[in-house]
mmCIF file with all atom_site columns, C-alpha atoms and ligand atoms in Angstrom:
data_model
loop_
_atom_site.group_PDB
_atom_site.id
_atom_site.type_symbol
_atom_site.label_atom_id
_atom_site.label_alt_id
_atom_site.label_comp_id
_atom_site.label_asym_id
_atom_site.label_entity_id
_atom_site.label_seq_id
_atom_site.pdbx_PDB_ins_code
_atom_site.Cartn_x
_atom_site.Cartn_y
_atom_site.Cartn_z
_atom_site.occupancy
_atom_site.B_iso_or_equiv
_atom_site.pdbx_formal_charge
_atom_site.auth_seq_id
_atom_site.auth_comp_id
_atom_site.auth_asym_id
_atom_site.auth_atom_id
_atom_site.pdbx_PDB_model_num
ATOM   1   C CA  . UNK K 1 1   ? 5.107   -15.894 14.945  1.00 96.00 ? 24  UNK K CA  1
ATOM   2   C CA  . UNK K 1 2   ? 2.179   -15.090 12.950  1.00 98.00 ? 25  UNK K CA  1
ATOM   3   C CA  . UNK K 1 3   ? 1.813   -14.470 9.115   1.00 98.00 ? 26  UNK K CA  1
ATOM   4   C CA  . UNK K 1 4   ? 0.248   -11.532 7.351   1.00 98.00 ? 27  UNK K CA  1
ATOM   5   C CA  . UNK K 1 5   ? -0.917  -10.807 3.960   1.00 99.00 ? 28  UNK K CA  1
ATOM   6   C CA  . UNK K 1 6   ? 0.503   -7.200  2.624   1.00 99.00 ? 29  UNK K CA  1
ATOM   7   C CA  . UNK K 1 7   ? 0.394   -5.442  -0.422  1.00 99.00 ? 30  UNK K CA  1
ATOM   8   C CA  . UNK K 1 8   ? 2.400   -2.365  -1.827  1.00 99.00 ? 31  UNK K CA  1
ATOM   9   C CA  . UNK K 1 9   ? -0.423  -0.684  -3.982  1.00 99.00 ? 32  UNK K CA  1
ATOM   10  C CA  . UNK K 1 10  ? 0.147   1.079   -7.051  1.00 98.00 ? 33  UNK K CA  1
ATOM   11  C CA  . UNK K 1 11  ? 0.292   4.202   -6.251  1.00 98.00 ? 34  UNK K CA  1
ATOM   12  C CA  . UNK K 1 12  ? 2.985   3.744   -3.731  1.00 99.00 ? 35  UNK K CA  1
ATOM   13  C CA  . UNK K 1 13  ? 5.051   1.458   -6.293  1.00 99.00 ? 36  UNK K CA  1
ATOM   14  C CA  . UNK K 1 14  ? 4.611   4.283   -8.947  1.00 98.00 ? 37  UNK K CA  1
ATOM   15  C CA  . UNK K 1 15  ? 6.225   7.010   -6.936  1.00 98.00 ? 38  UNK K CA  1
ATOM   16  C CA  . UNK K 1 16  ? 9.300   4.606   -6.159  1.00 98.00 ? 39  UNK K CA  1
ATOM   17  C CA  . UNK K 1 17  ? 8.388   4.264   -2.608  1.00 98.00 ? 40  UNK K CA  1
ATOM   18  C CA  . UNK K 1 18  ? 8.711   0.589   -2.418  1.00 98.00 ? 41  UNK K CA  1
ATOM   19  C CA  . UNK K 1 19  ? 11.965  0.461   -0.782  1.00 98.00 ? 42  UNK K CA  1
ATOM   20  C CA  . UNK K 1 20  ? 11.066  2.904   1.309   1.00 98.00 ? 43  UNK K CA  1
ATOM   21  C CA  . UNK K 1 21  ? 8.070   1.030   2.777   1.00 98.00 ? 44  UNK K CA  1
ATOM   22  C CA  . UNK K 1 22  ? 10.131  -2.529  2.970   1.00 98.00 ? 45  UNK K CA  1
ATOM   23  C CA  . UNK K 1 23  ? 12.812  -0.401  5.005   1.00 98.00 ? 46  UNK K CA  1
ATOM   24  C CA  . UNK K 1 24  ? 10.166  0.631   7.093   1.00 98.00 ? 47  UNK K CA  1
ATOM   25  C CA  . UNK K 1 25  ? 8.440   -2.986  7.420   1.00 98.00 ? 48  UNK K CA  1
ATOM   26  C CA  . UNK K 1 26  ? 11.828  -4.464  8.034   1.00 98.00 ? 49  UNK K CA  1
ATOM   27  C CA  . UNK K 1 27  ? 12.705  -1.805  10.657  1.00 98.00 ? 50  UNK K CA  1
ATOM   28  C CA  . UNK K 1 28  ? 9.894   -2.812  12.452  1.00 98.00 ? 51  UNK K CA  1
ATOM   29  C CA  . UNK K 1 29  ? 11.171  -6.454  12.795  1.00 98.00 ? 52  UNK K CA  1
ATOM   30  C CA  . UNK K 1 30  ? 8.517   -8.405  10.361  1.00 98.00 ? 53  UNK K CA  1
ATOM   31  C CA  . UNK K 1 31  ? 10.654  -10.642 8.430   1.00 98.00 ? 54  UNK K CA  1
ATOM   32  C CA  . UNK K 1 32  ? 9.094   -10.672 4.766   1.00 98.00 ? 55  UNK K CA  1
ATOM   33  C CA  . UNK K 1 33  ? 8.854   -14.567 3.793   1.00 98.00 ? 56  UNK K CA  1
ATOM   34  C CA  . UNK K 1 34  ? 7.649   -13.765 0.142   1.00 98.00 ? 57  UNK K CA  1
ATOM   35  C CA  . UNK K 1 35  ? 7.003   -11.144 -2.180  1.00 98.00 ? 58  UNK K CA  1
ATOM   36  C CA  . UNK K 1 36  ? 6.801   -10.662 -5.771  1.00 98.00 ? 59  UNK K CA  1
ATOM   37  C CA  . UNK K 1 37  ? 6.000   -7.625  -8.475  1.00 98.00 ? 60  UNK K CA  1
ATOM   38  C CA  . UNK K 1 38  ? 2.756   -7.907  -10.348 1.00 98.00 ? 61  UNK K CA  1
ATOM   39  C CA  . UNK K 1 39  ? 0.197   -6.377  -12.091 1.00 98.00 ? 62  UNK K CA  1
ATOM   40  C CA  . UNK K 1 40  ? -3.296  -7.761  -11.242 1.00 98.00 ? 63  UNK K CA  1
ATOM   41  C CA  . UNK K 1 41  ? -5.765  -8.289  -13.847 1.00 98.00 ? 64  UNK K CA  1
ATOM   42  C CA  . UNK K 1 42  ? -9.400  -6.667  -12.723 1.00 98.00 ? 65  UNK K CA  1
ATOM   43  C CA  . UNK K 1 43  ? -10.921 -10.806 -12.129 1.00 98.00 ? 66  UNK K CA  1
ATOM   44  C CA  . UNK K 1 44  ? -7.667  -11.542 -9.698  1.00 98.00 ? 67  UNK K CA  1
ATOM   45  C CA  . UNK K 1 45  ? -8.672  -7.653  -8.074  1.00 98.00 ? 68  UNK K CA  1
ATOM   46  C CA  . UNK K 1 46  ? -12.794 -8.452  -7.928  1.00 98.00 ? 69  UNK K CA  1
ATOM   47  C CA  . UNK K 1 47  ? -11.785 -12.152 -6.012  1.00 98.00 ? 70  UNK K CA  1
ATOM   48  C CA  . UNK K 1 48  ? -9.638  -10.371 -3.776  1.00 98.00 ? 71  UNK K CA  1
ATOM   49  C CA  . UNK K 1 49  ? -11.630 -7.778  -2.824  1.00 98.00 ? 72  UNK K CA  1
ATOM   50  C CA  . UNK K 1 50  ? -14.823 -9.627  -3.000  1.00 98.00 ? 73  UNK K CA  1
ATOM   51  C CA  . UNK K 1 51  ? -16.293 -8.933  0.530   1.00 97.00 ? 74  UNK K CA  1
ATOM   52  C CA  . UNK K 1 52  ? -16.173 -5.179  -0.465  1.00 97.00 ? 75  UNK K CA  1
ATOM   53  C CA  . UNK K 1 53  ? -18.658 -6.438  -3.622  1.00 97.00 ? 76  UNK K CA  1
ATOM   54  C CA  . UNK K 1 54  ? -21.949 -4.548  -2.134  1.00 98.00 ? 77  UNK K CA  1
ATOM   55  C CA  . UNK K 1 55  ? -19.815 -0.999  -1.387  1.00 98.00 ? 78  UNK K CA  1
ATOM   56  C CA  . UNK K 1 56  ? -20.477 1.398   -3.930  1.00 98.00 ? 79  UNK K CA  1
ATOM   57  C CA  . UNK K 1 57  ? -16.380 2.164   -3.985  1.00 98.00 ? 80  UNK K CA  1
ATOM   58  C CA  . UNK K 1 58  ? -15.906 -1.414  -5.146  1.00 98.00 ? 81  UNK K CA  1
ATOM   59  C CA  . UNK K 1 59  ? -15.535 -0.494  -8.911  1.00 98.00 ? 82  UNK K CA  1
ATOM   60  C CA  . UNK K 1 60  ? -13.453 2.421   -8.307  1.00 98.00 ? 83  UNK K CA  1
ATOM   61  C CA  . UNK K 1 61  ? -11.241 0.470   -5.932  1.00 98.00 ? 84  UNK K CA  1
ATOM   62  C CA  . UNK K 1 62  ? -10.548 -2.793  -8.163  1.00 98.00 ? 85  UNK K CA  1
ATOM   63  C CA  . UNK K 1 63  ? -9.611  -0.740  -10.937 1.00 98.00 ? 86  UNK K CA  1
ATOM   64  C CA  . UNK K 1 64  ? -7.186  1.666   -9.231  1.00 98.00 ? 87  UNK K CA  1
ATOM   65  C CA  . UNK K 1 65  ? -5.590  -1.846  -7.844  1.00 98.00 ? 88  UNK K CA  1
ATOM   66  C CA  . UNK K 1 66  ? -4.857  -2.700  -11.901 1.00 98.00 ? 89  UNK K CA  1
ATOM   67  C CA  . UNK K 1 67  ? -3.834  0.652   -12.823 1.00 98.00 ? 90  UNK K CA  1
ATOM   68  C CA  . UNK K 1 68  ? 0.115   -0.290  -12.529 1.00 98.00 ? 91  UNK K CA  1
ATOM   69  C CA  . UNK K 1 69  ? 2.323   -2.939  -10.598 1.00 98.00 ? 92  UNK K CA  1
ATOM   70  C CA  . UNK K 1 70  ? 1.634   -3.899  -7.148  1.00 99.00 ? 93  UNK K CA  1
ATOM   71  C CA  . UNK K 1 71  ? 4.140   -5.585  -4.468  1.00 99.00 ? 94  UNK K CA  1
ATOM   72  C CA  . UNK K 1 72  ? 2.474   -8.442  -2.950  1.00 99.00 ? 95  UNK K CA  1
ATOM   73  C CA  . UNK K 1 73  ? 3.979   -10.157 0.570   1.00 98.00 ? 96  UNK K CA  1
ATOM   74  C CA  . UNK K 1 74  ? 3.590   -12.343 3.201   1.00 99.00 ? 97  UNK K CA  1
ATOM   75  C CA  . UNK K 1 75  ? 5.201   -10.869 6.137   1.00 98.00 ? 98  UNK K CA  1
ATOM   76  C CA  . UNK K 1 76  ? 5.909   -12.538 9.845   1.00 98.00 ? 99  UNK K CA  1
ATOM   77  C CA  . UNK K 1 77  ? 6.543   -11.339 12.859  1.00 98.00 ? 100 UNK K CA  1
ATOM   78  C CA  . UNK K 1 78  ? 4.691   -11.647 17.039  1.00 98.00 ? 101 UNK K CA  1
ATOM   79  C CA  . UNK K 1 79  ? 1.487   -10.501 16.687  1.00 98.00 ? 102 UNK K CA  1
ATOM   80  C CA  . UNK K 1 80  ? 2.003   -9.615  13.185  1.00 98.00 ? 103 UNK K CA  1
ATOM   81  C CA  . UNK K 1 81  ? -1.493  -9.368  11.890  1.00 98.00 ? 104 UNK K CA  1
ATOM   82  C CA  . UNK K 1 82  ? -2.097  -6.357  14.454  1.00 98.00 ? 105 UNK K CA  1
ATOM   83  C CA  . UNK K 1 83  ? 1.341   -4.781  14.072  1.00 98.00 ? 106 UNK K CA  1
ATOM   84  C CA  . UNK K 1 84  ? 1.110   -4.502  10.416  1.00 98.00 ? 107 UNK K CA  1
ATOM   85  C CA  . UNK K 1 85  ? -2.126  -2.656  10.173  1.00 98.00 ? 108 UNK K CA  1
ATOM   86  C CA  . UNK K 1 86  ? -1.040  -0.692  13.108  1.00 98.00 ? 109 UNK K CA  1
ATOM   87  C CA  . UNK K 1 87  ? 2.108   0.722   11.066  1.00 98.00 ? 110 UNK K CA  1
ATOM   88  C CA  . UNK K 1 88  ? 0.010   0.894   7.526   1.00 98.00 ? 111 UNK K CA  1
ATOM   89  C CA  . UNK K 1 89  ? -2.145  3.555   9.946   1.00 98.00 ? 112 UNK K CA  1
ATOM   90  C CA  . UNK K 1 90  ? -5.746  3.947   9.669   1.00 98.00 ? 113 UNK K CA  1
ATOM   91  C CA  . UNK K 1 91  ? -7.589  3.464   6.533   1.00 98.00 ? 114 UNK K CA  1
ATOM   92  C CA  . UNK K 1 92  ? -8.268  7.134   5.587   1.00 98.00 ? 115 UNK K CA  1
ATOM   93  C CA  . UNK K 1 93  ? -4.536  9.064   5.692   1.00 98.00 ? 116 UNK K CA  1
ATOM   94  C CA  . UNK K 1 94  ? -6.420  11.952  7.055   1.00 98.00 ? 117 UNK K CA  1
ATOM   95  C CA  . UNK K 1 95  ? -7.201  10.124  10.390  1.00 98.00 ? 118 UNK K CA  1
ATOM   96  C CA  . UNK K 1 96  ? -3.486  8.160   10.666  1.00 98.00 ? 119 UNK K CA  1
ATOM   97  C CA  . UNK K 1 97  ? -1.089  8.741   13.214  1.00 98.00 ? 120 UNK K CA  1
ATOM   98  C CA  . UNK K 1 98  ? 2.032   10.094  12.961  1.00 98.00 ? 121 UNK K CA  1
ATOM   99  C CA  . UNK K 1 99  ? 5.158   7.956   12.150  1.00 97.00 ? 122 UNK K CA  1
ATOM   100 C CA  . UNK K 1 100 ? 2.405   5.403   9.867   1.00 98.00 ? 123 UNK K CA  1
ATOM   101 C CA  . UNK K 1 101 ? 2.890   4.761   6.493   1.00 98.00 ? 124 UNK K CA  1
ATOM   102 C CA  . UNK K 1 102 ? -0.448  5.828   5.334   1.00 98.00 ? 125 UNK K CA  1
ATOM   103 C CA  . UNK K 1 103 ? -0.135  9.238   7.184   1.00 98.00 ? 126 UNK K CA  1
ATOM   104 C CA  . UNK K 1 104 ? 3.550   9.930   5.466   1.00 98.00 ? 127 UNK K CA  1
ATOM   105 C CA  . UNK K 1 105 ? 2.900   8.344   1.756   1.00 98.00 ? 128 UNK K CA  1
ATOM   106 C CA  . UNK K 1 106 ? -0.925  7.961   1.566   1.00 98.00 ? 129 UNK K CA  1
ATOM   107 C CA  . UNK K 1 107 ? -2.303  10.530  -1.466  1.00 98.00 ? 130 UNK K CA  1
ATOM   108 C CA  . UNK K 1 108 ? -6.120  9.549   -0.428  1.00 98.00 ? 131 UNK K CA  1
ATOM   109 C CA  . UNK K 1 109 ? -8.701  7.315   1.022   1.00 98.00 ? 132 UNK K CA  1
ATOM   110 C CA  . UNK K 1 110 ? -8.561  5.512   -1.816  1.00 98.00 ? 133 UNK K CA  1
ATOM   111 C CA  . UNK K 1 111 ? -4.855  5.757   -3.093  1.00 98.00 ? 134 UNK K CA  1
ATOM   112 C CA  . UNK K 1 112 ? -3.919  4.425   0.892   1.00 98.00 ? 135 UNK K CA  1
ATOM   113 C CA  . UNK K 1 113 ? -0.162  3.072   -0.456  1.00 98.00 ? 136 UNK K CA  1
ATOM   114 C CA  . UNK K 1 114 ? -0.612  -0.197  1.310   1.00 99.00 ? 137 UNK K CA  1
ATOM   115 C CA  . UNK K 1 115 ? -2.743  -3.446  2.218   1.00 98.00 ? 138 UNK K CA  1
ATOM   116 C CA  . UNK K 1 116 ? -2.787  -5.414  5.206   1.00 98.00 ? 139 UNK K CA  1
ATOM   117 C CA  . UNK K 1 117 ? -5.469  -8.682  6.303   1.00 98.00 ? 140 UNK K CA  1
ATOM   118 C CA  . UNK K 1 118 ? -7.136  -7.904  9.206   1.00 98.00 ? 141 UNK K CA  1
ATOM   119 C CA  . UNK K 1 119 ? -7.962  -10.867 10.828  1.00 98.00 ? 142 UNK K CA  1
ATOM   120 C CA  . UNK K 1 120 ? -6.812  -14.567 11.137  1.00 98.00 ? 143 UNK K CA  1
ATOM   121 C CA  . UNK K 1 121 ? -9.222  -15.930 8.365   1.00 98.00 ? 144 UNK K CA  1
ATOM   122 C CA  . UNK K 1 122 ? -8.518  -13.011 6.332   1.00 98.00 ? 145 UNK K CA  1
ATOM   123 C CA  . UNK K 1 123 ? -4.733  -13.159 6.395   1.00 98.00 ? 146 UNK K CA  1
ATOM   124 C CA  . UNK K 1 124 ? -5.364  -17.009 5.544   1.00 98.00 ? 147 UNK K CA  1
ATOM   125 C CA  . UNK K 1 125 ? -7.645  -16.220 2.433   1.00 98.00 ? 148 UNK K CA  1
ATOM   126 C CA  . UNK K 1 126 ? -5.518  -13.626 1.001   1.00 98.00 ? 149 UNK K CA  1
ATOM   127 C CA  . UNK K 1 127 ? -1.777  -15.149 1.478   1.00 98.00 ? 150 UNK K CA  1
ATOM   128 C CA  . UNK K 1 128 ? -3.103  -18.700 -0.484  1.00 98.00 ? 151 UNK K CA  1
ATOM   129 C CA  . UNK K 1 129 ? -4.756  -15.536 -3.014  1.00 98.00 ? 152 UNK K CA  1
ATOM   130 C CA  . UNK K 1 130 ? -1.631  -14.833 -4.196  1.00 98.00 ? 153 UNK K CA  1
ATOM   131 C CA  . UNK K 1 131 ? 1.170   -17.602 -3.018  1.00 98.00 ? 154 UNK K CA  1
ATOM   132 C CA  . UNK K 1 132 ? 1.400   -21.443 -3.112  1.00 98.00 ? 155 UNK K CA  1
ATOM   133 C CA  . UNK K 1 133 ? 3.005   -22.506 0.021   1.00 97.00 ? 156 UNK K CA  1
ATOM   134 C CA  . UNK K 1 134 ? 6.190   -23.429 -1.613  1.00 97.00 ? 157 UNK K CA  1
ATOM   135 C CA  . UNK K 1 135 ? 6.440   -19.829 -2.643  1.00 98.00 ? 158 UNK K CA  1
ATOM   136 C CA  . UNK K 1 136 ? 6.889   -18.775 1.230   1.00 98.00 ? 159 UNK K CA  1
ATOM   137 C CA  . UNK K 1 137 ? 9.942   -19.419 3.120   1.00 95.00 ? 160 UNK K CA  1
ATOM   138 C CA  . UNK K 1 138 ? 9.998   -18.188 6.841   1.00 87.00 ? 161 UNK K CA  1
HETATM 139 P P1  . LIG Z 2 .   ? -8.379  -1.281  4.929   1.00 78.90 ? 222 LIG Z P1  1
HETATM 140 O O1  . LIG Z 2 .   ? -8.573  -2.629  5.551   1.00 78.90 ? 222 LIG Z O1  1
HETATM 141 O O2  . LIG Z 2 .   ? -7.805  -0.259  5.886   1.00 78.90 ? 222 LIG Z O2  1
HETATM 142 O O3  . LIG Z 2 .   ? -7.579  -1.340  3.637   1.00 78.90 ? 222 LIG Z O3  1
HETATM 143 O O4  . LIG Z 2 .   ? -9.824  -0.694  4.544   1.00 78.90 ? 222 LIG Z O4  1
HETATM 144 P P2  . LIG Z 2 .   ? -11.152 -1.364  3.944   1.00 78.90 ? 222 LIG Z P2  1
HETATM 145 O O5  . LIG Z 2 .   ? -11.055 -2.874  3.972   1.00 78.90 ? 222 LIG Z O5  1
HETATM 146 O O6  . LIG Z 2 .   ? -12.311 -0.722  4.612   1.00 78.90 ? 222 LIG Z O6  1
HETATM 147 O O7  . LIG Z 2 .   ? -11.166 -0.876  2.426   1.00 78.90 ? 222 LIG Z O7  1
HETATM 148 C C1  . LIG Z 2 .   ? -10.361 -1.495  1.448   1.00 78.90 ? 222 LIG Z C1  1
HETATM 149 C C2  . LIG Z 2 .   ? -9.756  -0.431  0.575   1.00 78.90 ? 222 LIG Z C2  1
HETATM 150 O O8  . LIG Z 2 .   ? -10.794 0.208   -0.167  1.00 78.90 ? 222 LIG Z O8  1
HETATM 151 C C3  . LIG Z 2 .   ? -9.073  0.736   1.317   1.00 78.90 ? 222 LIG Z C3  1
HETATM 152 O O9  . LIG Z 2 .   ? -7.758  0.425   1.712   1.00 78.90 ? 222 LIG Z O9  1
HETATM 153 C C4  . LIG Z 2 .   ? -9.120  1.829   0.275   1.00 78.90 ? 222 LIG Z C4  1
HETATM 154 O O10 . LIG Z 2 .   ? -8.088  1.660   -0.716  1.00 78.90 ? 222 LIG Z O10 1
HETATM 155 C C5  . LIG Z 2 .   ? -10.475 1.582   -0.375  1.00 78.90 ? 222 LIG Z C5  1
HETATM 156 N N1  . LIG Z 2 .   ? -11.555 2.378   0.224   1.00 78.90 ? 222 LIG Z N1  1
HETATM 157 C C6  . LIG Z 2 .   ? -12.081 2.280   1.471   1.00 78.90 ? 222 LIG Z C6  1
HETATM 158 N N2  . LIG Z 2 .   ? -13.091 3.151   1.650   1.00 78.90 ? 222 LIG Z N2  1
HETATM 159 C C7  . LIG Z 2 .   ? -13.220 3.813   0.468   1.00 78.90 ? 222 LIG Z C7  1
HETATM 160 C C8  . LIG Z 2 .   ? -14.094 4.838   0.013   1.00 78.90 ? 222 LIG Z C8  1
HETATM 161 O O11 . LIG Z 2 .   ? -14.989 5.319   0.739   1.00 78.90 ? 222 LIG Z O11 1
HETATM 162 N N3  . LIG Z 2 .   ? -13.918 5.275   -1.270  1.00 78.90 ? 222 LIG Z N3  1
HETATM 163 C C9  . LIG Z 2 .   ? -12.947 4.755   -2.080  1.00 78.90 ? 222 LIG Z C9  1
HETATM 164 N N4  . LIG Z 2 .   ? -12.833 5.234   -3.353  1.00 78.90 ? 222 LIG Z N4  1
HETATM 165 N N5  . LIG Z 2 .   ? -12.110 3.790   -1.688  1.00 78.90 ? 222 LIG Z N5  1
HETATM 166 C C10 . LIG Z 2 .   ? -12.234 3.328   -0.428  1.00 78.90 ? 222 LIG Z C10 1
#
């Protein structure tokens, strides 16, 4: 079993499509072994997306993350860093495949519905982000 970091953005909790997306994620056998509803502040946003600091969509991306609640998770499941970015769907909706989540609720590049780690380290960094270990129950 591995653990992944995933987060419902705010454009996909605004249009009421978060049980839509857990059905999904659920259907897809991860179990989700935390989760809460939030609204980041822009410093929480900037530390989480701090890699991105140098790309010139940095500013427009941490402040679309603050502009309403968010659903933030750890999910499990085999393999479940690669199976949860392969049903979030590639990056830019435009270029996701069929049946993803980006590809069926995705507005934009930017407004992409959903989050996922994308390696090991990453998924690491961002679940002990957002969740103290006695916060996640597998
Ligand atoms: P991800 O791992 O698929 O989420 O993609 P990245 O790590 O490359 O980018 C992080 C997030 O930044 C994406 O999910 C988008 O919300 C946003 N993003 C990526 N590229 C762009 C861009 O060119 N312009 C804007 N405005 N946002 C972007």
């Amino acid at each position: 079993m591995e653990k992944t970091f995933a987060i419902i953005k705010p454009d996909a909790v605004e249009r009421n499509l978060t049980g839509k997306i857990l059905s999904r994620t659920e259907s897809k056998g991860f179990r989700i072994v935390a989760m809460k509803r939030v609204c980041l502040t822009l410093p929480e946003a900037e530390g989480f997306y701090h890699v991105h600091k140098e790309r010139p969509f940095f500013k427009d991306l941490t402040q679309y993350m603050c502009t309403g609640p968010v659903v933030l998770m750890v999910l499990e499941r085999e393999n479940g860093i690669k199976a949860w970015r392969e049903l979030m769907g590639a990056t830019n909706p435009a270029e996701a495949d069929e049946g993803t989540i980006r590809k069926d609720f995705a507005v934009n590049l930017e407004k992409n519905s959903v989050h996922g780690s994308d390696a090991p380290e990453t998924a690491a960094f961002e679940i002990s982000y957002f969740f103290n270990p006695a916060e996640i129950s597998s």
